[in-house]
């Protein structure tokens, strides 16, 4: 038994001849070369100022910061002047020849700041023009000035573009130098120096490409961290909203159930109630049951499959003493002060106030170990005022606490916004932290309470 292997090839556009994988790779490389060095080669790409977010540059300020931002441009200009000086001093021709050689050396370097790939082509064209005017004892095809210019140009272009373009430049430089050495003036000059240029440029291009890859990776990591932080904050916000929705479901469902039960029992408390009254209570009960069913259907989607409704009732400000006892056992020194006439508030306000105090004290335990805290509750006309303040930490925190995501304030703001309240946070003069909240309560709600 013999096995035969058939290789499928892709037809060309005309469908006349099949193309081999090698041919397709070569054509793909040729298309990339044209795209990188020809189509996009003369695009206007001005060199941007240096970012001032480094460990050293970030500390600068004022006019010095503005000057340092243009340090890359100054470095390119200095390299161009150095190449110009080498070209002018190495020539042994007339004064005009030296001036032209200096111009051919400076122009491509300066061009890298606005059109980097075009500067590479300008350096390639200027190299033989400079060599024509040089003496017979100079190197070929790269005179001293052209050698320095081409090396600087390729390095700057590699820093400003993708690593693939650095490989294209190195390969074209090798082919270009070999062609000039083999065909033009190879025997009329002292030595051919394409190989030394390729060796030196290979090292500089590798270093420049590695630096470019590192900067690209840092930008991608920074962008990913920003997206991750945004997603974490958004997820925390959604989780807190889910928790609030669950608690609202429990609160509203309780009251609607009470309404339905009372509406059903009310007719039996009146002897010989009129039919209109019985019908009215029946309608109230039906509406309450329908609303309760709809509420459970809509808000039930926010419950996880393993979520179970709490057996105990939702906490209120009456349970605050138990909360303070728990945090005292955890090592937090906390005091409570109540001002105004204590009264019963709507259950949503009581629950939100309890959760805000709970989260603020938890943040104190996490981020200010050893500090003392104070909880102030003010029953004022039109609402409830809260102030939770802690002093500075007594311990030196060397490592960021891993016990939280850093978004505890997000949940508190959500609860305050849900009740149309106001909330302010910030540091205190002694190095502590303060959370101030006002939760409005309408007069109708207070009367019903």
Tab-separated table of C-alpha atoms in Angstrom:
chain	number	residue	atom	x	y	z
A	1	UNK	CA	0.000	0.000	0.000
A	2	UNK	CA	1.345	3.367	-0.932
A	3	UNK	CA	0.296	6.740	0.388
A	4	UNK	CA	0.016	9.772	-1.743
A	5	UNK	CA	0.025	13.277	-0.358
A	6	UNK	CA	-1.688	16.000	-2.290
A	7	UNK	CA	-0.781	19.619	-1.716
A	8	UNK	CA	-3.478	22.133	-2.445
A	9	UNK	CA	-2.301	25.453	-3.811
A	10	UNK	CA	-4.140	28.688	-4.085
A	11	UNK	CA	-4.782	29.985	-7.602
A	12	UNK	CA	-3.646	33.405	-8.682
A	13	UNK	CA	-6.020	36.173	-9.630
A	14	UNK	CA	-6.224	35.026	-13.216
A	15	UNK	CA	-6.566	31.403	-12.219
A	16	UNK	CA	-3.810	30.348	-14.669
A	17	UNK	CA	-1.020	29.197	-12.339
A	18	UNK	CA	-1.063	27.999	-8.730
A	19	UNK	CA	1.022	29.881	-6.157
A	20	UNK	CA	3.275	28.103	-3.698
A	21	UNK	CA	3.416	28.958	0.023
A	22	UNK	CA	6.860	30.464	-0.474
A	23	UNK	CA	5.536	32.738	-3.177
A	24	UNK	CA	2.661	33.868	-0.972
A	25	UNK	CA	5.071	34.614	1.892
A	26	UNK	CA	7.282	36.617	-0.451
A	27	UNK	CA	4.341	38.580	-1.814
A	28	UNK	CA	3.077	39.269	1.691
A	29	UNK	CA	6.522	40.534	2.700
A	30	UNK	CA	6.642	42.712	-0.408
A	31	UNK	CA	3.227	44.211	0.372
A	32	UNK	CA	4.319	44.993	3.923
A	33	UNK	CA	7.533	46.555	2.657
A	34	UNK	CA	5.635	48.797	0.279
A	35	UNK	CA	3.154	49.723	2.975
A	36	UNK	CA	5.806	50.554	5.593
A	37	UNK	CA	8.449	52.266	3.490
A	38	UNK	CA	6.555	53.618	0.470
A	39	UNK	CA	2.851	54.210	1.116
A	40	UNK	CA	3.291	55.331	4.728
A	41	UNK	CA	6.895	56.399	4.340
A	42	UNK	CA	6.210	60.062	3.693
A	43	UNK	CA	3.434	60.558	6.231
A	44	UNK	CA	3.682	63.635	8.431
A	45	UNK	CA	4.465	62.414	11.936
A	46	UNK	CA	5.853	65.190	14.138
A	47	UNK	CA	7.814	64.072	17.168
A	48	UNK	CA	5.697	64.698	20.288
A	49	UNK	CA	7.119	66.194	23.480
A	50	UNK	CA	8.368	63.757	26.079
A	51	UNK	CA	5.818	62.562	28.625
A	52	UNK	CA	6.548	63.949	32.073
A	53	UNK	CA	5.179	61.052	34.112
A	54	UNK	CA	8.427	59.272	34.923
A	55	UNK	CA	9.930	58.864	38.403
A	56	UNK	CA	12.357	61.739	37.784
A	57	UNK	CA	10.523	63.957	35.296
A	58	UNK	CA	7.328	63.786	37.347
A	59	UNK	CA	9.027	65.739	40.128
A	60	UNK	CA	9.917	68.670	37.893
A	61	UNK	CA	7.754	71.766	37.782
A	62	UNK	CA	7.531	75.190	36.249
A	63	UNK	CA	9.674	76.303	33.339
A	64	UNK	CA	12.171	73.477	33.822
A	65	UNK	CA	9.405	70.970	33.200
A	66	UNK	CA	8.556	72.670	29.900
A	67	UNK	CA	12.176	72.613	28.782
A	68	UNK	CA	12.768	68.981	29.679
A	69	UNK	CA	9.712	67.943	27.655
A	70	UNK	CA	11.602	68.965	24.500
A	71	UNK	CA	14.738	66.986	25.405
A	72	UNK	CA	14.229	64.381	22.576
A	73	UNK	CA	14.123	67.144	19.980
A	74	UNK	CA	17.261	68.693	21.415
A	75	UNK	CA	19.016	65.315	21.318
A	76	UNK	CA	18.139	64.832	17.631
A	77	UNK	CA	19.368	68.329	16.784
A	78	UNK	CA	22.609	67.707	18.685
A	79	UNK	CA	23.130	64.414	16.806
A	80	UNK	CA	22.514	66.213	13.519
A	81	UNK	CA	25.036	68.922	14.349
A	82	UNK	CA	27.582	66.259	15.288
A	83	UNK	CA	27.050	64.466	11.973
A	84	UNK	CA	27.355	67.784	10.142
A	85	UNK	CA	30.616	68.563	11.930
A	86	UNK	CA	32.052	65.137	11.057
A	87	UNK	CA	31.045	65.546	7.401
A	88	UNK	CA	32.498	69.056	7.142
A	89	UNK	CA	35.787	68.218	8.864
A	90	UNK	CA	36.417	64.936	7.039
A	91	UNK	CA	36.143	66.340	3.514
A	92	UNK	CA	39.265	67.401	1.618
A	93	UNK	CA	37.561	69.100	-1.284
A	94	UNK	CA	36.665	72.721	-1.851
A	95	UNK	CA	34.702	74.850	0.544
A	96	UNK	CA	31.508	74.377	-1.443
A	97	UNK	CA	31.927	70.597	-1.354
A	98	UNK	CA	32.304	70.663	2.418
A	99	UNK	CA	29.210	72.838	2.777
A	100	UNK	CA	27.172	70.437	0.629
A	101	UNK	CA	28.475	67.455	2.576
A	102	UNK	CA	27.506	69.156	5.840
A	103	UNK	CA	24.035	69.914	4.495
A	104	UNK	CA	23.550	66.329	3.275
A	105	UNK	CA	24.533	65.125	6.752
A	106	UNK	CA	22.267	67.497	8.717
A	107	UNK	CA	19.097	67.437	6.642
A	108	UNK	CA	18.165	63.708	7.007
A	109	UNK	CA	18.697	63.817	10.763
A	110	UNK	CA	16.423	66.839	11.204
A	111	UNK	CA	13.856	65.253	8.879
A	112	UNK	CA	13.409	62.353	11.340
A	113	UNK	CA	11.461	64.705	13.631
A	114	UNK	CA	8.606	65.177	11.136
A	115	UNK	CA	8.844	62.392	8.509
A	116	UNK	CA	10.932	59.554	9.965
A	117	UNK	CA	10.795	56.998	7.122
A	118	UNK	CA	11.338	59.708	4.508
A	119	UNK	CA	14.491	60.669	6.416
A	120	UNK	CA	15.825	57.137	5.839
A	121	UNK	CA	15.378	57.496	2.066
A	122	UNK	CA	16.986	60.946	2.185
A	123	UNK	CA	20.013	59.493	3.963
A	124	UNK	CA	20.298	56.721	1.356
A	125	UNK	CA	20.223	59.263	-1.484
A	126	UNK	CA	22.661	61.641	0.218
A	127	UNK	CA	25.299	58.955	0.838
A	128	UNK	CA	26.586	58.554	-2.774
A	129	UNK	CA	26.215	62.283	-3.440
A	130	UNK	CA	28.501	63.017	-0.512
A	131	UNK	CA	30.957	60.301	-1.563
A	132	UNK	CA	31.244	61.681	-5.108
A	133	UNK	CA	32.714	64.913	-3.820
A	134	UNK	CA	35.107	63.212	-1.393
A	135	UNK	CA	38.723	62.264	-1.970
A	136	UNK	CA	39.998	58.974	-3.372
A	137	UNK	CA	41.303	57.937	0.020
A	138	UNK	CA	37.923	58.148	1.741
A	139	UNK	CA	35.758	55.141	2.557
A	140	UNK	CA	33.120	53.951	0.104
A	141	UNK	CA	30.143	54.091	-0.100
A	142	UNK	CA	29.727	55.687	3.332
A	143	UNK	CA	31.987	58.598	4.084
A	144	UNK	CA	32.563	59.562	7.713
A	145	UNK	CA	29.685	62.062	7.643
A	146	UNK	CA	27.330	59.688	5.804
A	147	UNK	CA	28.251	56.873	8.172
A	148	UNK	CA	27.326	58.951	11.217
A	149	UNK	CA	24.175	60.373	9.566
A	150	UNK	CA	22.816	57.016	8.425
A	151	UNK	CA	23.477	55.447	11.813
A	152	UNK	CA	21.672	58.278	13.636
A	153	UNK	CA	18.768	58.254	11.186
A	154	UNK	CA	18.161	54.514	11.469
A	155	UNK	CA	18.348	54.674	15.265
A	156	UNK	CA	15.845	57.538	15.528
A	157	UNK	CA	13.490	55.925	13.011
A	158	UNK	CA	13.639	52.631	14.922
A	159	UNK	CA	12.727	54.460	18.131
A	160	UNK	CA	9.780	56.194	16.482
A	161	UNK	CA	8.346	53.298	14.445
A	162	UNK	CA	7.643	49.602	14.764
A	163	UNK	CA	10.477	47.024	14.971
A	164	UNK	CA	9.571	45.619	11.544
A	165	UNK	CA	10.630	48.861	9.892
A	166	UNK	CA	14.033	48.610	11.610
A	167	UNK	CA	14.526	45.202	9.962
A	168	UNK	CA	13.513	46.638	6.573
A	169	UNK	CA	15.999	49.506	6.936
A	170	UNK	CA	18.849	47.211	7.884
A	171	UNK	CA	18.175	44.860	4.973
A	172	UNK	CA	17.887	47.686	2.434
A	173	UNK	CA	21.084	49.259	3.751
A	174	UNK	CA	22.904	45.957	3.278
A	175	UNK	CA	21.597	45.520	-0.280
A	176	UNK	CA	22.237	49.162	-1.143
A	177	UNK	CA	25.813	49.110	0.161
A	178	UNK	CA	26.599	45.804	-1.578
A	179	UNK	CA	25.263	47.157	-4.862
A	180	UNK	CA	27.355	50.330	-4.682
A	181	UNK	CA	30.488	48.427	-3.723
A	182	UNK	CA	30.061	45.985	-6.578
A	183	UNK	CA	29.121	48.402	-9.354
A	184	UNK	CA	30.152	51.976	-8.665
A	185	UNK	CA	33.506	53.187	-7.502
A	186	UNK	CA	34.370	50.095	-5.538
A	187	UNK	CA	37.973	50.172	-6.696
A	188	UNK	CA	38.492	53.927	-6.548
A	189	UNK	CA	38.330	54.399	-2.800
A	190	UNK	CA	40.427	53.295	0.109
A	191	UNK	CA	38.077	50.762	1.722
A	192	UNK	CA	34.523	49.511	1.562
A	193	UNK	CA	32.753	50.083	4.864
A	194	UNK	CA	29.255	48.626	4.428
A	195	UNK	CA	30.031	45.676	6.714
A	196	UNK	CA	31.200	47.879	9.636
A	197	UNK	CA	28.069	49.999	9.223
A	198	UNK	CA	25.872	46.909	9.278
A	199	UNK	CA	27.556	45.565	12.413
A	200	UNK	CA	27.276	48.827	14.339
A	201	UNK	CA	23.741	49.548	13.119
A	202	UNK	CA	22.600	46.016	14.017
A	203	UNK	CA	23.541	46.634	17.649
A	204	UNK	CA	21.929	50.079	17.795
A	205	UNK	CA	18.768	48.903	16.011
A	206	UNK	CA	18.407	45.957	18.359
A	207	UNK	CA	18.690	48.257	21.366
A	208	UNK	CA	16.287	50.794	19.854
A	209	UNK	CA	13.767	48.096	18.890
A	210	UNK	CA	13.927	46.567	22.372
A	211	UNK	CA	13.277	49.988	23.911
A	212	UNK	CA	10.396	50.606	21.499
A	213	UNK	CA	8.848	47.214	22.289
A	214	UNK	CA	9.185	47.919	26.015
A	215	UNK	CA	7.461	51.292	25.708
A	216	UNK	CA	4.662	49.752	23.632
A	217	UNK	CA	4.204	47.016	26.222
A	218	UNK	CA	4.103	49.594	29.017
A	219	UNK	CA	1.422	51.583	27.195
A	220	UNK	CA	-0.637	48.441	26.652
A	221	UNK	CA	-0.261	47.418	30.290
A	222	UNK	CA	-1.247	50.906	31.444
A	223	UNK	CA	-4.272	50.901	29.159
A	224	UNK	CA	-5.247	47.427	30.371
A	225	UNK	CA	-4.870	48.467	34.001
A	226	UNK	CA	-7.082	51.477	33.347
A	227	UNK	CA	-9.734	49.281	31.746
A	228	UNK	CA	-9.445	46.742	34.576
A	229	UNK	CA	-9.815	49.447	37.214
A	230	UNK	CA	-12.828	50.852	35.396
A	231	UNK	CA	-14.405	47.413	35.136
A	232	UNK	CA	-13.693	46.697	38.807
A	233	UNK	CA	-15.309	49.971	39.809
A	234	UNK	CA	-18.277	49.286	37.544
A	235	UNK	CA	-18.632	45.745	38.909
A	236	UNK	CA	-18.516	47.030	42.481
A	237	UNK	CA	-21.173	49.585	41.616
A	238	UNK	CA	-23.413	46.942	40.074
A	239	UNK	CA	-22.925	44.616	43.030
A	240	UNK	CA	-23.894	47.371	45.440
A	241	UNK	CA	-26.934	48.241	43.362
A	242	UNK	CA	-27.893	44.575	43.395
A	243	UNK	CA	-27.609	44.506	47.162
A	244	UNK	CA	-29.737	47.637	47.441
A	245	UNK	CA	-32.340	46.136	45.107
A	246	UNK	CA	-32.511	43.002	47.235
A	247	UNK	CA	-32.964	45.010	50.398
A	248	UNK	CA	-35.599	47.198	48.769
A	249	UNK	CA	-37.406	44.080	47.648
A	250	UNK	CA	-37.504	42.773	51.203
A	251	UNK	CA	-38.652	46.114	52.632
A	252	UNK	CA	-41.348	46.817	50.039
A	253	UNK	CA	-42.524	43.193	49.958
A	254	UNK	CA	-43.019	43.269	53.732
A	255	UNK	CA	-45.137	46.417	53.623
A	256	UNK	CA	-47.158	45.247	50.633
A	257	UNK	CA	-47.889	41.960	52.400
A	258	UNK	CA	-49.088	43.880	55.470
A	259	UNK	CA	-51.347	46.004	53.248
A	260	UNK	CA	-52.837	42.913	51.619
A	261	UNK	CA	-53.474	41.197	54.968
A	262	UNK	CA	-55.026	44.283	56.548
A	263	UNK	CA	-57.250	44.874	53.512
A	264	UNK	CA	-58.483	41.309	53.708
A	265	UNK	CA	-59.153	41.451	57.461
A	266	UNK	CA	-60.681	44.960	57.570
A	267	UNK	CA	-64.249	43.988	56.485
A	268	UNK	CA	-64.508	41.488	59.333
A	269	UNK	CA	-63.848	44.214	61.903
A	270	UNK	CA	-66.959	46.125	60.913
A	271	UNK	CA	-70.415	44.736	61.646
A	272	UNK	CA	-72.554	44.529	58.538
A	273	UNK	CA	-70.197	46.472	56.258
A	274	UNK	CA	-71.786	47.960	53.141
A	275	UNK	CA	-71.057	46.158	49.855
A	276	UNK	CA	-69.188	49.203	48.549
A	277	UNK	CA	-66.735	49.025	51.474
A	278	UNK	CA	-66.185	45.298	51.006
A	279	UNK	CA	-65.554	45.858	47.298
A	280	UNK	CA	-63.104	48.672	48.061
A	281	UNK	CA	-61.091	46.508	50.470
A	282	UNK	CA	-61.152	43.631	47.987
A	283	UNK	CA	-59.805	45.935	45.294
A	284	UNK	CA	-57.047	47.167	47.621
A	285	UNK	CA	-56.043	43.603	48.431
A	286	UNK	CA	-56.050	42.577	44.769
A	287	UNK	CA	-53.877	45.556	43.824
A	288	UNK	CA	-51.483	44.861	46.699
A	289	UNK	CA	-51.143	41.205	45.744
A	290	UNK	CA	-50.669	42.112	42.064
A	291	UNK	CA	-48.023	44.710	42.955
A	292	UNK	CA	-46.261	42.230	45.220
A	293	UNK	CA	-46.235	39.605	42.467
A	294	UNK	CA	-44.912	42.080	39.918
A	295	UNK	CA	-42.282	43.311	42.379
A	296	UNK	CA	-41.033	39.791	42.992
A	297	UNK	CA	-40.980	39.056	39.280
A	298	UNK	CA	-38.972	42.176	38.368
A	299	UNK	CA	-36.575	42.315	41.298
A	300	UNK	CA	-36.209	38.561	41.538
A	301	UNK	CA	-33.755	38.645	38.627
A	302	UNK	CA	-31.146	40.321	40.801
A	303	UNK	CA	-31.039	37.415	43.222
A	304	UNK	CA	-28.353	34.826	42.735
A	305	UNK	CA	-29.428	31.216	42.559
A	306	UNK	CA	-27.883	30.534	45.952
A	307	UNK	CA	-29.242	33.713	47.534
A	308	UNK	CA	-31.545	33.215	50.471
A	309	UNK	CA	-33.599	35.925	52.049
A	310	UNK	CA	-32.376	36.743	55.557
A	311	UNK	CA	-34.355	35.170	58.347
A	312	UNK	CA	-33.876	38.180	60.622
A	313	UNK	CA	-35.444	41.554	59.796
A	314	UNK	CA	-33.329	44.190	58.088
A	315	UNK	CA	-31.198	46.221	60.527
A	316	UNK	CA	-32.149	49.723	61.575
A	317	UNK	CA	-30.589	52.458	63.688
A	318	UNK	CA	-31.957	50.676	66.757
A	319	UNK	CA	-29.418	47.907	66.040
A	320	UNK	CA	-26.522	50.354	65.883
A	321	UNK	CA	-25.374	49.620	69.442
A	322	UNK	CA	-24.846	45.963	68.533
A	323	UNK	CA	-22.793	47.033	65.504
A	324	UNK	CA	-20.622	49.310	67.632
A	325	UNK	CA	-20.097	46.492	70.128
A	326	UNK	CA	-18.872	44.245	67.335
A	327	UNK	CA	-16.334	46.761	66.016
A	328	UNK	CA	-15.133	47.441	69.557
A	329	UNK	CA	-14.423	43.745	69.898
A	330	UNK	CA	-12.425	43.993	66.681
A	331	UNK	CA	-10.188	46.593	68.334
A	332	UNK	CA	-11.741	49.879	67.216
A	333	UNK	CA	-12.413	52.531	69.830
A	334	UNK	CA	-15.668	54.174	68.792
A	335	UNK	CA	-18.076	56.586	70.485
A	336	UNK	CA	-21.655	57.443	69.555
A	337	UNK	CA	-23.481	60.726	69.982
A	338	UNK	CA	-27.169	61.274	69.218
A	339	UNK	CA	-28.752	64.723	68.968
A	340	UNK	CA	-32.337	65.728	68.361
A	341	UNK	CA	-35.566	63.934	69.112
A	342	UNK	CA	-35.150	60.246	68.341
A	343	UNK	CA	-38.047	59.028	66.231
A	344	UNK	CA	-38.825	56.176	63.910
A	345	UNK	CA	-37.952	56.871	60.284
A	346	UNK	CA	-38.954	55.058	57.093
A	347	UNK	CA	-37.384	51.636	56.927
A	348	UNK	CA	-35.395	52.462	53.775
A	349	UNK	CA	-33.783	55.449	55.483
A	350	UNK	CA	-33.043	53.450	58.631
A	351	UNK	CA	-31.486	50.620	56.623
A	352	UNK	CA	-29.357	52.937	54.470
A	353	UNK	CA	-28.140	54.866	57.511
A	354	UNK	CA	-27.155	51.618	59.226
A	355	UNK	CA	-25.272	50.393	56.128
A	356	UNK	CA	-23.448	53.709	55.719
A	357	UNK	CA	-22.233	53.654	59.329
A	358	UNK	CA	-21.261	50.005	58.942
A	359	UNK	CA	-19.206	50.667	55.796
A	360	UNK	CA	-17.532	53.757	57.256
A	361	UNK	CA	-16.429	51.864	60.367
A	362	UNK	CA	-15.221	48.960	58.220
A	363	UNK	CA	-13.087	51.375	56.205
A	364	UNK	CA	-11.627	52.701	59.442
A	365	UNK	CA	-10.666	49.201	60.535
A	366	UNK	CA	-9.063	48.470	57.166
A	367	UNK	CA	-7.298	51.706	56.355
A	368	UNK	CA	-6.633	53.329	59.758
A	369	UNK	CA	-5.678	50.579	62.206
A	370	UNK	CA	-5.289	51.835	65.741
A	371	UNK	CA	-7.346	54.968	65.158
A	372	UNK	CA	-10.405	55.968	67.163
A	373	UNK	CA	-13.760	56.777	65.576
A	374	UNK	CA	-16.881	58.713	66.443
A	375	UNK	CA	-20.415	58.275	65.095
A	376	UNK	CA	-22.745	61.254	65.317
A	377	UNK	CA	-26.454	60.922	64.520
A	378	UNK	CA	-28.626	63.997	64.272
A	379	UNK	CA	-32.400	63.849	64.052
A	380	UNK	CA	-33.186	67.178	62.446
A	381	UNK	CA	-36.246	68.706	60.888
A	382	UNK	CA	-36.660	67.220	57.436
A	383	UNK	CA	-34.213	64.373	57.657
A	384	UNK	CA	-31.357	62.516	59.321
A	385	UNK	CA	-27.772	63.659	59.604
A	386	UNK	CA	-24.798	61.295	59.935
A	387	UNK	CA	-21.154	62.045	60.618
A	388	UNK	CA	-18.566	59.302	60.951
A	389	UNK	CA	-15.065	60.581	61.625
A	390	UNK	CA	-11.874	58.754	62.583
A	391	UNK	CA	-8.515	60.009	63.720
A	392	UNK	CA	-5.127	59.298	62.156
A	393	UNK	CA	-3.791	55.772	62.126
A	394	UNK	CA	-1.514	54.895	65.027
A	395	UNK	CA	0.262	52.186	63.039
A	396	UNK	CA	2.590	52.602	60.056
A	397	UNK	CA	0.994	50.974	57.015
A	398	UNK	CA	3.776	49.653	54.779
A	399	UNK	CA	1.586	47.512	52.519
A	400	UNK	CA	-1.815	48.387	51.115
A	401	UNK	CA	-4.557	46.457	52.839
A	402	UNK	CA	-5.742	43.522	50.713
A	403	UNK	CA	-9.089	43.218	52.472
A	404	UNK	CA	-11.056	45.525	50.163
A	405	UNK	CA	-11.281	46.675	46.581
A	406	UNK	CA	-11.015	50.367	47.424
A	407	UNK	CA	-14.571	51.148	46.306
A	408	UNK	CA	-16.384	51.174	49.654
A	409	UNK	CA	-17.446	54.780	49.170
A	410	UNK	CA	-19.200	53.823	45.943
A	411	UNK	CA	-21.880	51.872	47.767
A	412	UNK	CA	-22.457	54.678	50.263
A	413	UNK	CA	-22.877	57.208	47.471
A	414	UNK	CA	-25.346	54.900	45.734
A	415	UNK	CA	-27.482	54.652	48.860
A	416	UNK	CA	-27.399	58.407	49.408
A	417	UNK	CA	-28.279	59.089	45.763
A	418	UNK	CA	-31.162	56.619	45.969
A	419	UNK	CA	-32.694	58.694	48.775
A	420	UNK	CA	-31.877	62.063	47.121
A	421	UNK	CA	-29.485	62.856	49.947
A	422	UNK	CA	-26.131	64.585	50.163
A	423	UNK	CA	-22.730	63.154	51.036
A	424	UNK	CA	-19.270	64.666	51.491
A	425	UNK	CA	-16.008	62.906	52.291
A	426	UNK	CA	-12.475	64.038	52.897
A	427	UNK	CA	-9.528	64.161	55.206
A	428	UNK	CA	-9.449	66.050	58.483
A	429	UNK	CA	-6.808	68.454	59.736
A	430	UNK	CA	-5.311	65.901	62.106
A	431	UNK	CA	-4.818	63.313	59.356
A	432	UNK	CA	-8.051	61.391	59.842
A	433	UNK	CA	-11.046	60.930	57.579
A	434	UNK	CA	-14.639	62.148	57.721
A	435	UNK	CA	-17.891	61.045	56.094
A	436	UNK	CA	-20.874	63.389	56.357
A	437	UNK	CA	-24.322	62.390	55.091
A	438	UNK	CA	-27.768	63.956	55.097
A	439	UNK	CA	-30.774	61.799	54.248
A	440	UNK	CA	-33.969	63.791	53.665
A	441	UNK	CA	-37.273	62.539	55.015
A	442	UNK	CA	-40.515	64.054	53.794
A	443	UNK	CA	-43.035	65.343	56.304
A	444	UNK	CA	-45.616	62.814	55.086
A	445	UNK	CA	-43.224	59.949	55.772
A	446	UNK	CA	-42.443	61.284	59.220
A	447	UNK	CA	-46.132	61.584	60.011
A	448	UNK	CA	-46.772	58.041	58.826
A	449	UNK	CA	-43.846	56.770	60.881
